[in-house]
């Protein structure tokens, strides 16, 4: 849709011109000439994806051979094949006592396959089946053969500390993984990779593509058969729980590799206090361990230490690793940092009076759950039919029976079984289960007549913690180039833990079960807290991003508060609809849609409006009931982390919001690839947006919203209000130091007023005060970071070399920090670099157009691959409407600029992206 923003003090109208511009694009599906008849022998989602992609390429699957249904549920490969009408065979086995089963072999031969494709094949297939087709059989194996042959190859890649991982597609032999190689792919092993991260990041998506490529090579007669050498070949045993015990009498890195090589299956374990405990989430400890409580561990060279970051284990070389999670024999998993307050030992013993109280509460449960014959310790409140009103009744009845005990509705959602509820109640009664205080290691700074307190660690599952690899980086104050503080540098492992926390919060936490109006109340409270801390937030925004304090207070922070308040009101107004259908009568059939949250959403935001971009993208996401993992820009992480602190104070449940500072190439890419994320919103450059869209499609076809580059045209006609055109034209370029996605990237000024317009702009620039953004009288602060300043200076040099006239500026200001002079170029021709490319800085690029040439200037304005925003200045309402309807941009400003509002959708056309921020609630819900 095209959004028209009109300043009606000039035109006497205000309009919203919504129309759909449908652009037909040429789509071409490439089918190879050579196709094969295939038998797919395998299972799992991997097998399903290989099957589906082979059919898309035009190959004919004549039969699918997979495993029998388990607990009445078919394997994903069988589900997809049956839906397509492909013959499906579910043999429990192919051989008995080592000999092929004749009827099974005959059934296989009946399909007439020319090639067997074996993705994730776990059964022993007889050689007379493997060799039967014209082209034989190919199979996928998760290692770079010949190294690590066998079923646990991926585990051993990590256990042995290999720096490279990968997979092989080989010609199947007698099951010994020794057949000739057809194709191999490899990837680097990250320091904290686990079986899951390797599989999800590389082995799964790239393996699917490789299987399809291999089939086509065979069809085209180009498939190699490279004999496997025995040199370096190994065959390690299948890793089972029984032989996965950790040997702690070895160097720390070997212990780390053993633990991560078994994470999540089968799970490396050790013995603590006489019981086996499984260890998950291992990483090497870069620095010294935090203070903690010693823990004796069987076989360890020295006691472990339970710290706020997890369980620290020491190797025989004195080096250390940290384990994040522990799982006990009963299946319960806890954060390792909670060992001395959780696990089996955390169950409280009830006194006689408490036992009497527990029986009274049991009667309360019985009165509410009247359909349940007896309230057992394992009785689940909600699975037994309780509704939201029953939660209120339970809480109020218990509070009435025991005056003074502090209970809330959310407590019931977090302790759903009777036993857990009693344990929670007794701790609350004793005062032992008070809300755990949020521990924050602040970086503090005395600045702007206040002491700002800034969290600097990753925020995962409701708490601040170091990155698992303990890496940090410096965040810089652009005003003077000084280091503000060191910030945690999140790893792939941190992303996986954050996504897992968000998924758990979505599926099992109180956020999704909460009444939408209660969810709105929490968002209102969050907005109130942001308002209480607005001066601190604006100060942090100024020192971290260079934003002028007064602008940060009004826009960066002020609009963020408005955004959360606006969407808090939407929480209980998300509605479905009924649909008239042909079969409605006479049987009174009814069709209706129901709108639900998508699940876990990822958000990747830019550095120009750090807090406002967070609000624009996350408020709607949270209002709809989603949970989120957010990556702030690497150079401006601090307001996002302060926001995380305020979200805890507002009562947002654990895991609903997770914030990971760090690299876009690492954190952003992993979010794009992650199979548990259902939607990703990104604001940034067009090239990165294209890569994100590709990764989101390949991983799990997650929804994407992209707000990308811009080169927004602003057309100024001779009949404009000159004072306003000068004032707003400067704002269109220099607002927020030009670091503004909708900034006017090119001004077209009608010839008859061009020279006067430029003269007046330069006159006003000379009045601008450039300096400390915390000074209330400053108009123009520093650019966000040095690399960006250098890019702007290079941009100006290119403009000069191409022949544009530099009227003003173009240089770095002679003072400490990353300050750029407001710049004006004229005589800019359409072919020039600065006419086509976005500067994203305080550079006004001006071109003339002939008097009265409305269609000509429109053609020039639209001659760009971008279409985010645009503007027109004229007193002629007919001309304004004519131009606005023909400008190819998501927003058209008339006699104004930069007028965005939380109630107005924001997004672009063409390579400026798609999807809408702000009121686009449809972007973060699904209809059923």
Short mmCIF file of N, CA and C in Angstrom, two decimals, residues 16 46 73 113 187 254 266 286 335 344 375 388 396 459 464 506-507 550 584 628 669 773 820 851 885 922 925:
data_model
loop_
_atom_site.label_atom_id
_atom_site.label_comp_id
_atom_site.label_asym_id
_atom_site.label_seq_id
_atom_site.Cartn_x
_atom_site.Cartn_y
_atom_site.Cartn_z
N UNK A 16 -5.59 9.74 3.02
CA UNK A 16 -4.81 8.50 3.06
C UNK A 16 -5.13 7.76 1.78
N UNK A 46 14.44 -34.88 7.47
CA UNK A 46 15.47 -34.80 6.44
C UNK A 46 15.04 -35.58 5.20
N UNK A 73 1.50 -42.66 14.81
CA UNK A 73 1.94 -41.48 14.08
C UNK A 73 2.93 -41.87 13.01
N UNK A 113 12.40 -48.77 -9.76
CA UNK A 113 13.26 -47.58 -9.59
C UNK A 113 14.54 -47.70 -10.42
N UNK A 187 32.35 -27.69 6.57
CA UNK A 187 32.17 -26.39 7.22
C UNK A 187 33.09 -26.32 8.43
N UNK A 254 39.37 -31.41 26.33
CA UNK A 254 38.89 -32.76 26.04
C UNK A 254 37.56 -33.02 26.75
N UNK A 266 23.54 -38.69 23.23
CA UNK A 266 22.75 -39.27 24.33
C UNK A 266 22.91 -38.53 25.65
N UNK A 286 37.02 -18.45 29.31
CA UNK A 286 38.13 -17.64 28.84
C UNK A 286 38.92 -17.00 29.97
N UNK A 335 19.02 -24.93 35.57
CA UNK A 335 20.26 -24.21 35.31
C UNK A 335 21.32 -24.66 36.31
N UNK A 344 16.49 -32.28 43.09
CA UNK A 344 15.74 -33.11 44.04
C UNK A 344 15.82 -32.56 45.45
N UNK A 375 -7.81 -35.86 43.79
CA UNK A 375 -6.70 -34.96 43.50
C UNK A 375 -5.41 -35.65 43.95
N UNK A 388 -9.59 -19.86 33.06
CA UNK A 388 -9.00 -18.67 33.67
C UNK A 388 -9.76 -18.23 34.92
N UNK A 396 -7.75 -16.81 45.09
CA UNK A 396 -8.49 -16.07 46.12
C UNK A 396 -8.88 -16.97 47.29
N UNK A 459 21.11 -10.91 27.63
CA UNK A 459 19.90 -11.08 28.44
C UNK A 459 19.15 -12.30 27.90
N UNK A 464 20.66 -11.58 33.19
CA UNK A 464 21.85 -11.12 32.49
C UNK A 464 23.00 -12.09 32.76
N UNK A 506 7.03 -19.49 25.22
CA UNK A 506 5.85 -19.45 24.35
C UNK A 506 4.96 -20.68 24.55
N UNK A 507 5.58 -21.85 24.60
CA UNK A 507 4.81 -23.09 24.63
C UNK A 507 4.31 -23.45 26.03
N UNK A 550 18.08 16.15 23.02
CA UNK A 550 16.69 16.61 22.93
C UNK A 550 15.89 15.78 21.93
N UNK A 584 -23.55 -23.07 4.00
CA UNK A 584 -24.07 -22.56 5.26
C UNK A 584 -25.50 -23.03 5.53
N UNK A 628 10.25 -13.30 21.85
CA UNK A 628 11.21 -12.77 20.89
C UNK A 628 12.65 -12.91 21.35
N UNK A 669 22.89 -14.25 11.46
CA UNK A 669 22.81 -15.39 10.56
C UNK A 669 22.18 -16.60 11.24
N UNK A 773 26.30 16.15 21.78
CA UNK A 773 24.86 15.89 21.69
C UNK A 773 24.12 16.09 23.01
N UNK A 820 30.70 15.10 11.18
CA UNK A 820 30.70 15.37 9.74
C UNK A 820 29.97 16.69 9.49
N UNK A 851 11.30 23.90 -15.53
CA UNK A 851 10.05 24.48 -15.06
C UNK A 851 8.85 23.80 -15.72
N UNK A 885 0.29 10.19 -6.23
CA UNK A 885 -0.24 8.92 -6.73
C UNK A 885 0.76 8.21 -7.64
N UNK A 922 -1.05 -7.91 11.54
CA UNK A 922 -1.17 -9.12 10.73
C UNK A 922 0.19 -9.72 10.42
N UNK A 925 0.87 -12.41 13.47
CA UNK A 925 -0.13 -13.40 13.88
C UNK A 925 -0.40 -14.34 12.71
#
